[in-house]
Coordinates of C-alpha atoms and ligand atoms in Angstrom, one line a residue:
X111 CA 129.2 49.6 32.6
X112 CA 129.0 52.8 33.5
X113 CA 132.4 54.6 35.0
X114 CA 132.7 55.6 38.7
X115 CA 132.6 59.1 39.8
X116 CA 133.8 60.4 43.2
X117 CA 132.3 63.2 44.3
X118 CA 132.8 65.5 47.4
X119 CA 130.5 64.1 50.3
X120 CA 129.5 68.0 51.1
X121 CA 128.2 67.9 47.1
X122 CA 126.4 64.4 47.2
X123 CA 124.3 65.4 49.8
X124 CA 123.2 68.8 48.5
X125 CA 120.2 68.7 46.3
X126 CA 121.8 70.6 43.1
X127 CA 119.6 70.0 40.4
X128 CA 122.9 68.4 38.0
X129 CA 123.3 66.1 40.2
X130 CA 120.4 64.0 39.2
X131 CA 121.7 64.1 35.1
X132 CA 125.5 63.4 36.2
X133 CA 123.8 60.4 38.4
X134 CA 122.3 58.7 35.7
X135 CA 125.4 58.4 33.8
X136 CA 128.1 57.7 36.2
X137 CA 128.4 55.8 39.5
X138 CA 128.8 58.2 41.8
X139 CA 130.4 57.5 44.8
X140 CA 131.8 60.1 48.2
X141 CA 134.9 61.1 47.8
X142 CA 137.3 59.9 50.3
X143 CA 139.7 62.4 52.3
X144 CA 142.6 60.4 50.9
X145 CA 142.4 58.3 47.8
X146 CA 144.5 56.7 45.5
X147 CA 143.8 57.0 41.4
X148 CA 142.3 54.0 39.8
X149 CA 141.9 53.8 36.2
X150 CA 139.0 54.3 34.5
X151 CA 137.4 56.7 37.7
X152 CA 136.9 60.4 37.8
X153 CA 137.4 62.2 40.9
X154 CA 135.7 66.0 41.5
X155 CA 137.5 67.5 44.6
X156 CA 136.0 70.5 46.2
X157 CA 137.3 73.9 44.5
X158 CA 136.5 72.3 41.6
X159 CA 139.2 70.2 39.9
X160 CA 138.6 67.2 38.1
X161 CA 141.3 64.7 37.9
X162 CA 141.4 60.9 36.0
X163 CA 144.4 59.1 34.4
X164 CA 144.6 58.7 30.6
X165 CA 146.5 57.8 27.7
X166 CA 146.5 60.9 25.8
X167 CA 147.5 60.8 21.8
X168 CA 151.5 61.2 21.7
X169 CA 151.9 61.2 25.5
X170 CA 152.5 58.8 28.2
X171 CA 149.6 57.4 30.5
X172 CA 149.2 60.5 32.7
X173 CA 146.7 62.4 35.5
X174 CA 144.9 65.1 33.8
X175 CA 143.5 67.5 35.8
X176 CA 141.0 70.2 34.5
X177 CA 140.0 73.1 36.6
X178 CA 136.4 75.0 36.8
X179 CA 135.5 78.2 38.4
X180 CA 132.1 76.8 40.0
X181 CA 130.8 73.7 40.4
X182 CA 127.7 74.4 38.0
X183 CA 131.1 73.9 35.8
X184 CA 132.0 71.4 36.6
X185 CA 128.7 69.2 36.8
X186 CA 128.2 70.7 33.2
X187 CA 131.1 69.5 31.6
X188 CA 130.5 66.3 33.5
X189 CA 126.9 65.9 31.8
X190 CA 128.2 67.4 28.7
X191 CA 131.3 65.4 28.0
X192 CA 130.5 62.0 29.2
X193 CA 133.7 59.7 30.5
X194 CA 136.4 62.5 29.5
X195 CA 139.2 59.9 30.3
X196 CA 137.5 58.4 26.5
X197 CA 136.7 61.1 24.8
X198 CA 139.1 63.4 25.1
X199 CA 141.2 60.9 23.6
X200 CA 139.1 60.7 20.3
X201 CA 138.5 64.4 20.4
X202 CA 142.5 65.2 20.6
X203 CA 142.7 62.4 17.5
X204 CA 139.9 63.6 15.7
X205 CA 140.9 67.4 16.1
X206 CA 144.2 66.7 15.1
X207 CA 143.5 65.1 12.2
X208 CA 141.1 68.5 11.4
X209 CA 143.4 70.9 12.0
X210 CA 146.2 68.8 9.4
X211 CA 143.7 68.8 6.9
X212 CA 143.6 72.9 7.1
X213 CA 140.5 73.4 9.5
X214 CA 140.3 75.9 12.7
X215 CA 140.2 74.1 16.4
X216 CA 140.0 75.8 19.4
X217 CA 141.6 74.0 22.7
X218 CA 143.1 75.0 26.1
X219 CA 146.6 76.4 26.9
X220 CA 147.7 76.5 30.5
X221 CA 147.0 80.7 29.6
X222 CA 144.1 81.1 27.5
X223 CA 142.6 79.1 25.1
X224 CA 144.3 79.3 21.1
X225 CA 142.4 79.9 18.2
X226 CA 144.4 76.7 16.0
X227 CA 145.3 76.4 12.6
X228 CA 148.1 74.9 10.4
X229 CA 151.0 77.4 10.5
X230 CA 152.4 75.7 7.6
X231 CA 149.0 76.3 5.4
X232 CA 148.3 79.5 4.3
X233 CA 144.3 79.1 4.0
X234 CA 144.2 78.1 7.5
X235 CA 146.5 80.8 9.1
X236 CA 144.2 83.3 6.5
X237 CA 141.3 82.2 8.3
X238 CA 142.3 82.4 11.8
X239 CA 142.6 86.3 10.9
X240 CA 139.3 86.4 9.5
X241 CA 137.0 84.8 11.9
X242 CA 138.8 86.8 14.9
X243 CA 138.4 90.2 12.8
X244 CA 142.0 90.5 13.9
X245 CA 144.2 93.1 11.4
X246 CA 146.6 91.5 9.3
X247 CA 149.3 93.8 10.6
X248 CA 149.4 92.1 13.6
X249 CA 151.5 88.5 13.7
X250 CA 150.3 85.1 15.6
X251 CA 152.0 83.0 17.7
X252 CA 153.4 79.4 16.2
X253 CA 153.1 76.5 18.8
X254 CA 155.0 73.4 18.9
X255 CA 154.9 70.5 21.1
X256 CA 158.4 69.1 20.6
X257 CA 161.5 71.0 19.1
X258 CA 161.5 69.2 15.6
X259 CA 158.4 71.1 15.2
X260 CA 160.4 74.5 14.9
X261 CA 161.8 73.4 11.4
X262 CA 160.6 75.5 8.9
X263 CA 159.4 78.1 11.2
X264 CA 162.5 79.4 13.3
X265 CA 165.9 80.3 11.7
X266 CA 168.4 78.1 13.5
X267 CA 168.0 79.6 17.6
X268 CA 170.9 81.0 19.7
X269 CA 172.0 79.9 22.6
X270 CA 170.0 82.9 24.7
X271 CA 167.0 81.0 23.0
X272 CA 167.9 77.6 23.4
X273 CA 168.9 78.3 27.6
X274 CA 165.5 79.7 27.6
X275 CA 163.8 77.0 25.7
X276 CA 165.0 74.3 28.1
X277 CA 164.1 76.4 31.7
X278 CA 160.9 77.9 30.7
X279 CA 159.1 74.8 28.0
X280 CA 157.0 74.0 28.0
X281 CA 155.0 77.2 29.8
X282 CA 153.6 80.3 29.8
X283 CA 157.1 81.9 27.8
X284 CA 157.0 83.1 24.0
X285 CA 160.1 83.8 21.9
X286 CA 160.2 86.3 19.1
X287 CA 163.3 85.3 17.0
X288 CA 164.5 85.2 13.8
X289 CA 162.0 83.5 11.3
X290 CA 162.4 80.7 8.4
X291 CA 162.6 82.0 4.8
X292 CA 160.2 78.9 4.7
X293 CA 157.0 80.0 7.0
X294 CA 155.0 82.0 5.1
X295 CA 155.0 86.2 5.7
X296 CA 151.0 85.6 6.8
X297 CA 151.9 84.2 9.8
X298 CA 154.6 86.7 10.7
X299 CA 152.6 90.3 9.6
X300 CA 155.2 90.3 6.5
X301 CA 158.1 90.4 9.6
X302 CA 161.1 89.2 9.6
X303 CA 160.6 87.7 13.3
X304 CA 158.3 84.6 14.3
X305 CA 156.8 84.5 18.1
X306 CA 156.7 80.3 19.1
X307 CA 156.1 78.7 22.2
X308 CA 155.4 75.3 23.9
X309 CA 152.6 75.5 25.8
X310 CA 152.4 73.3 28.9
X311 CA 148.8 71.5 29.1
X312 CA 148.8 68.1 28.0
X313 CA 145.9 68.1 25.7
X314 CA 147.1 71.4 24.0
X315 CA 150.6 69.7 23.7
X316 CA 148.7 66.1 22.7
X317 CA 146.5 67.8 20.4
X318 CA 149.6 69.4 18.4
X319 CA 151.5 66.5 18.6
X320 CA 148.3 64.5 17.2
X321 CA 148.1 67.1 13.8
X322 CA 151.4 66.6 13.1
X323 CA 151.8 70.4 12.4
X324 CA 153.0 73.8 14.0
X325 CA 150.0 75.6 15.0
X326 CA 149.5 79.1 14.9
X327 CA 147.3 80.2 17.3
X328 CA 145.9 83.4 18.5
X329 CA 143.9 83.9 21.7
X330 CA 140.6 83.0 20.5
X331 CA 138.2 86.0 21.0
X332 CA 137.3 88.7 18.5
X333 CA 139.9 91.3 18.3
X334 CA 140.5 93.6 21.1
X335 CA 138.3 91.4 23.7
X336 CA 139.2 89.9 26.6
X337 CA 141.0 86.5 26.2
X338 CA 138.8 83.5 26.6
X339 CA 139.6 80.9 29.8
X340 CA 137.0 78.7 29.3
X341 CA 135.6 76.7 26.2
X342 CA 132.3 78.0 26.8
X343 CA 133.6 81.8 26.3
X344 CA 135.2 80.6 23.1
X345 CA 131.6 79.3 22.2
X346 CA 130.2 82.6 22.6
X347 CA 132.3 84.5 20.6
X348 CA 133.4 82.3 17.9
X349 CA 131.9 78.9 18.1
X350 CA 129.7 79.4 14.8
X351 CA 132.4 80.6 12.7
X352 CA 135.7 77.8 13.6
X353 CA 135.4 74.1 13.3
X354 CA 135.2 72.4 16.8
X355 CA 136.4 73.7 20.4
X356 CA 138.4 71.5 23.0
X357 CA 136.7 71.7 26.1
X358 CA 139.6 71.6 29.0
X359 CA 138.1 73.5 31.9
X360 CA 139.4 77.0 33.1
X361 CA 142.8 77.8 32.3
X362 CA 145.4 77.9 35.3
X363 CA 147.2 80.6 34.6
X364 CA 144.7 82.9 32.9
X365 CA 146.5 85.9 31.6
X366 CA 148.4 85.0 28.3
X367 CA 151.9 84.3 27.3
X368 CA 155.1 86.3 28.3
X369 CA 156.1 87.6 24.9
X370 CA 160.2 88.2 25.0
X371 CA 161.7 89.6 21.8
X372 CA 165.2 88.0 21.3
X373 CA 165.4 90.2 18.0
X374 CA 166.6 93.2 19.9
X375 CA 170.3 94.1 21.4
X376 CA 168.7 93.6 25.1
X377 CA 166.2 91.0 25.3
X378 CA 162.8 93.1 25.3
X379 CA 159.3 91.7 27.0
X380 CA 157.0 92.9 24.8
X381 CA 154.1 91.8 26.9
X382 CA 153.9 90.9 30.6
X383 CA 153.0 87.7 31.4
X384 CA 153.3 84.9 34.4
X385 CA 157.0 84.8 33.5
X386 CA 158.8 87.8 34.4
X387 CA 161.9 89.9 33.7
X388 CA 163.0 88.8 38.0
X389 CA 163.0 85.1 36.2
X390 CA 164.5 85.7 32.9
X391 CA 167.3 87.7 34.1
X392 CA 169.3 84.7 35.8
X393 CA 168.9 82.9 32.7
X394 CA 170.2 84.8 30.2
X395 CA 171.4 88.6 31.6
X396 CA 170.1 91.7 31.8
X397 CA 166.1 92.1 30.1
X398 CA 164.2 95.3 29.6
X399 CA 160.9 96.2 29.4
X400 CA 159.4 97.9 25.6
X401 CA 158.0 101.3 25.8
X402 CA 155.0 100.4 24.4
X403 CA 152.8 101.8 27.0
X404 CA 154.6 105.2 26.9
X405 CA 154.8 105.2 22.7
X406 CA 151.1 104.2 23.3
X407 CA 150.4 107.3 25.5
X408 CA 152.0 110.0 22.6
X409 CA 150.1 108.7 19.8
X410 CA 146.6 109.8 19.0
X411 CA 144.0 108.7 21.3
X412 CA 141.9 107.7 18.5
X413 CA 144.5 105.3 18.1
X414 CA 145.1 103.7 20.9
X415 CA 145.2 99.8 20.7
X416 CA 143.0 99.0 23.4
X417 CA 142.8 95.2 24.1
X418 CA 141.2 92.6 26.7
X419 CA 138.3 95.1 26.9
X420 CA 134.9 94.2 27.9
X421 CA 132.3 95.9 26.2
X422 CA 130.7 97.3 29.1
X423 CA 133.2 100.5 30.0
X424 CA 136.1 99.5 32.6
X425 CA 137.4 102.2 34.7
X426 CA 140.2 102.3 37.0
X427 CA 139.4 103.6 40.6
X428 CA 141.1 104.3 43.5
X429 CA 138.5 103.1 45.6
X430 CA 135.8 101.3 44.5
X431 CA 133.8 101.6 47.9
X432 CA 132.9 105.2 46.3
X433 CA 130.4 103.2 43.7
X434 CA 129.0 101.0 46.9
X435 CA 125.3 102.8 46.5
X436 CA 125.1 102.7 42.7
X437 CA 123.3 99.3 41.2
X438 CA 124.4 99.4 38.0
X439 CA 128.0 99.7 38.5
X440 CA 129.7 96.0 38.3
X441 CA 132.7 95.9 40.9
X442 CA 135.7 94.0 40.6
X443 CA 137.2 93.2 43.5
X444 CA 140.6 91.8 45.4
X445 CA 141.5 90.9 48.6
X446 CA 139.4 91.3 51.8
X447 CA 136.7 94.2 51.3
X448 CA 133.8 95.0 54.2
X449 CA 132.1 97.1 51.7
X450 CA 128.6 96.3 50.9
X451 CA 128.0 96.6 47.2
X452 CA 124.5 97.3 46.1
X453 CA 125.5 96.3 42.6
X454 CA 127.1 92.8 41.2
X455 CA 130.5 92.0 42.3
X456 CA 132.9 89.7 41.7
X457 CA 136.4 88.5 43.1
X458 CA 139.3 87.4 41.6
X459 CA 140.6 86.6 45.1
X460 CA 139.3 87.3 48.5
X461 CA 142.4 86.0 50.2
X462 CA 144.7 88.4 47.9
X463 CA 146.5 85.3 46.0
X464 CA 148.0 87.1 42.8
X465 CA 148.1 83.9 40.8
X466 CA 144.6 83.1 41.7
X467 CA 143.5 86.7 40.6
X468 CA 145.1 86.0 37.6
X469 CA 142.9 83.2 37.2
X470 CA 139.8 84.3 37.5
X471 CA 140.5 88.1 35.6
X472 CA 139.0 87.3 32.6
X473 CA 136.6 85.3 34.0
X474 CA 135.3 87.9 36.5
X475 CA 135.3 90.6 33.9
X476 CA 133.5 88.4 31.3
X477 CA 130.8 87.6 34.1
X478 CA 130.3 91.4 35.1
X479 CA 129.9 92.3 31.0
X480 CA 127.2 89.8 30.7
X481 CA 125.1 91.4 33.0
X482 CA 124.1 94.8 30.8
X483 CA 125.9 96.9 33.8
X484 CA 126.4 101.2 33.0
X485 CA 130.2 100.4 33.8
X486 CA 132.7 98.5 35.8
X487 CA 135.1 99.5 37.8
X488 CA 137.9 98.2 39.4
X489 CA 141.7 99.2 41.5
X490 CA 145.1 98.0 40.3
X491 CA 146.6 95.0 42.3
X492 CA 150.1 95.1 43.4
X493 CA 152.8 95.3 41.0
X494 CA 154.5 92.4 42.4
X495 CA 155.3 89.2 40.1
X496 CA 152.1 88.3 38.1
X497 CA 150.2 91.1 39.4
X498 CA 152.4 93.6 37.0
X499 CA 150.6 91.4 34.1
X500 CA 147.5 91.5 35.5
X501 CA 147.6 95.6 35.8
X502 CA 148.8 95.7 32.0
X503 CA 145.8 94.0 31.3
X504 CA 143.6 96.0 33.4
X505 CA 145.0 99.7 32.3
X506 CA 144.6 98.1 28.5
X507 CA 140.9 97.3 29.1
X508 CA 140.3 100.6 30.7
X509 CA 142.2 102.3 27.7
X510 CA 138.5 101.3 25.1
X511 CA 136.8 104.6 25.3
Ligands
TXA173 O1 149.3 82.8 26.0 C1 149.3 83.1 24.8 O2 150.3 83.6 24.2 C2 148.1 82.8 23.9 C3 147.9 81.2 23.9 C4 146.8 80.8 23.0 O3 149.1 80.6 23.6 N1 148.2 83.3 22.6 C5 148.1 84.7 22.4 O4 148.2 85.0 21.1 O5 147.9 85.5 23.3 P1 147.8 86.5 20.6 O6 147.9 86.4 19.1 O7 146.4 86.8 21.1 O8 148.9 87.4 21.1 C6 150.2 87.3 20.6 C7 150.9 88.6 20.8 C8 150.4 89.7 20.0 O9 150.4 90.9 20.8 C9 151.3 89.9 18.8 O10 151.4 91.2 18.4 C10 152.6 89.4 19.5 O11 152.3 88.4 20.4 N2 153.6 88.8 18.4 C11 153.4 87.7 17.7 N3 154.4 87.6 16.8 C12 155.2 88.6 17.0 C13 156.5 89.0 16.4 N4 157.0 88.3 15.4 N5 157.1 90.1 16.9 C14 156.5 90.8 17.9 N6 155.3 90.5 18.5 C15 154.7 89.4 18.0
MG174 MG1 145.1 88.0 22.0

């Protein structure tokens, strides 16, 4: 029997040639303005989410939801992974089981998806540095999806950590805190300091729970490229080289982890992320910012770490209407803009949403790179909330030249 599909009414009715594939193996039915979820059906609302109930390995019968940028996205993952309510459940099993015996999966985190191994099995953490290219001088991130799973990795946490744990997990918040003699230095660049988090999508937190295991897990993209938000941009980089990939939509938040030191006398954000130091403060007292980016500006320019760079060069403008006439210059835009571009564009939010631009960063900047553009170019959004993230993304991306 096949399962039924509801689908907006707008999108029935339009010709699009997935349609006709996602037809033959679901019932497809119009979507109702109101509805209530029935087990077993899959419902596609307009912008693109796609919710069902399931019962997920390790986790309570639930309403998943997975987000796509377009509907092309959406019908393809429909074609691609048939009855997701079913098989995500034996992909999170089988994965798990993969990544206890020591092999690489890649799968969605509420920020961007994780390149996952065993942080308990050297081999596995070895390889996660090899197939991203990434220098072994620079440490991964260990995720857990319950607070058991911190024996072994963390030294026994403070009560800064533990205030922290329980307002922010799970989410987009990473801890750098005093390590276990136990986790091997791999993991940690030979520090004394481990970075952990929770993150807070079910499958990531179901697929964890499923190995058994802390994971480490970097961003998965080569090093120093932009950070993948979909499984298909963890495909193109990396797919060939890691042992299966999680496919769980677009990422929500888009822009990864807060990373907050707890191993310094004031509590230091090392990177900018969804959380900021506005929300951190009431939890735990007064937080400062590193100096990264000014250390960063003194040393060598040959030197400069650039990161979540496109390959095509990125420039920050103040006005991007000056590249209007020129067709091989890829724009990035936010907010309203009357301009007429002759070249590509793309938005990360016409109606000036931070957390939607957020979103869609990577996205947008992995969809202007594809097209073989002289440059891109872009302003900085305002420094407000996630939008300071956002700009330390973008002044990093413009910093590969
Ligand atoms: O959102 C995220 O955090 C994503 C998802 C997959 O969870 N992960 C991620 O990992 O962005 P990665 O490896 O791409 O970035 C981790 C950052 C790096 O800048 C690393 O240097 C820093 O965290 N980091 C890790 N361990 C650290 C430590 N012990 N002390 C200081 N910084 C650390
Ligand atoms: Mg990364």
């Amino acid at each position: 029997m096949k399962s039924v599909l509801y689908l907006p009414p707008s999108l029935l009715q339009s010709e699009h040639p997935l349609l006709k594939a996602v037809s033959e193996t679901y019932e497809v039915r119009p979507l109702a303005s109101r509805f209530s979820y029935e087990a077993g059906a899959l419902y596609l609302e307009a912008a693109w989410q796609l919710s069902f109930l399931a019962a997920l390995p390790h986790r309570p019968v639930e309403r998943i939801t997975l987000f796509f940028h377009r509907c092309e996205e959406a019908l393809h993952y429909l074609q691609h992974n048939r009855d997701p309510h079913m098989q995500l459940v034996a992909e999170i099993t089988a994965y798990g089981e993969a990544l206890a015996q020591g092999e690489l999966i890649a799968f969605p985190t509420e920020t961007v998806y994780g390149l996952g191994g065993d942080a308990t099995n050297v081999e596995a953490v070895g390889k996660i540095f090899a197939v991203k290219e990434r220098p072994l001088h620079d440490p991964l991130i260990v995720h857990v999806a319950n607070l058991e799973q911190l024996a072994g990795v963390t030294a026994p946490l403070d009560a800064r950590a533990m205030k922290l744990i329980e307002h922010f997990w799970p989410g987009p918040l990473t801890l750098v805190v005093p390590k276990d003699p136990a986790l091997d230095p791999l993991v940690t660049a030979g520090g004394s300091t481990v970075a952990i988090r929770m993150p807070a999508n079910p499958l990531a937190l179901s697929l964890i729970a499923a190995s058994g295991k802390p994971i480490a897990a970097p961003s998965a993209n080569r090093f120093g490229y932009t950070s993948p938000t979909t499984a298909a941009h963890v495909i193109e980089q990396l797919g060939e080289r890691i042992d299966g990939t999680l496919d769980g939509g677009s990422c929500t938040v888009g822009i990864d982890s807060t990373v907050l030191s707890l191993a310094t006398e004031v509590p230091t954000i090392l990177r900018p992320g969804k959380i900021t130091q506005a929300e951190l403060e009431p939890i735990i007292g007064a937080v400062t910012h590193s100096t990264e980016e000014q250390r960063e500006a003194v040393e060598s320019p040959g030197m400069l770490a650039s990161h979540y760079a496109p390959t095509t060069p990125f420039f920050l403008v103040d006005d991007v209407g000056a590249y209007a006439d020129d067709s091989e210059v890829g724009i990035l835009l936010y907010g309203e803009v009357a301009t007429v571009f002759s070249g590509p564009t793309r938005s990360i939010s016409t109606r000036g949403n931070l957390s939607e631009a957020a979103s869609r960063l990577y996205w947008a900047m992995r969809e202007l790179d594809s097209l073989g553009l002289k440059k891109i170019v872009c302003t900085l959004l305002p420094e407000e909330g996630i939008g300071a993230a956002i700009n330390n993304r973008l002044r990093k991306a413009a910093a590969r030249r």
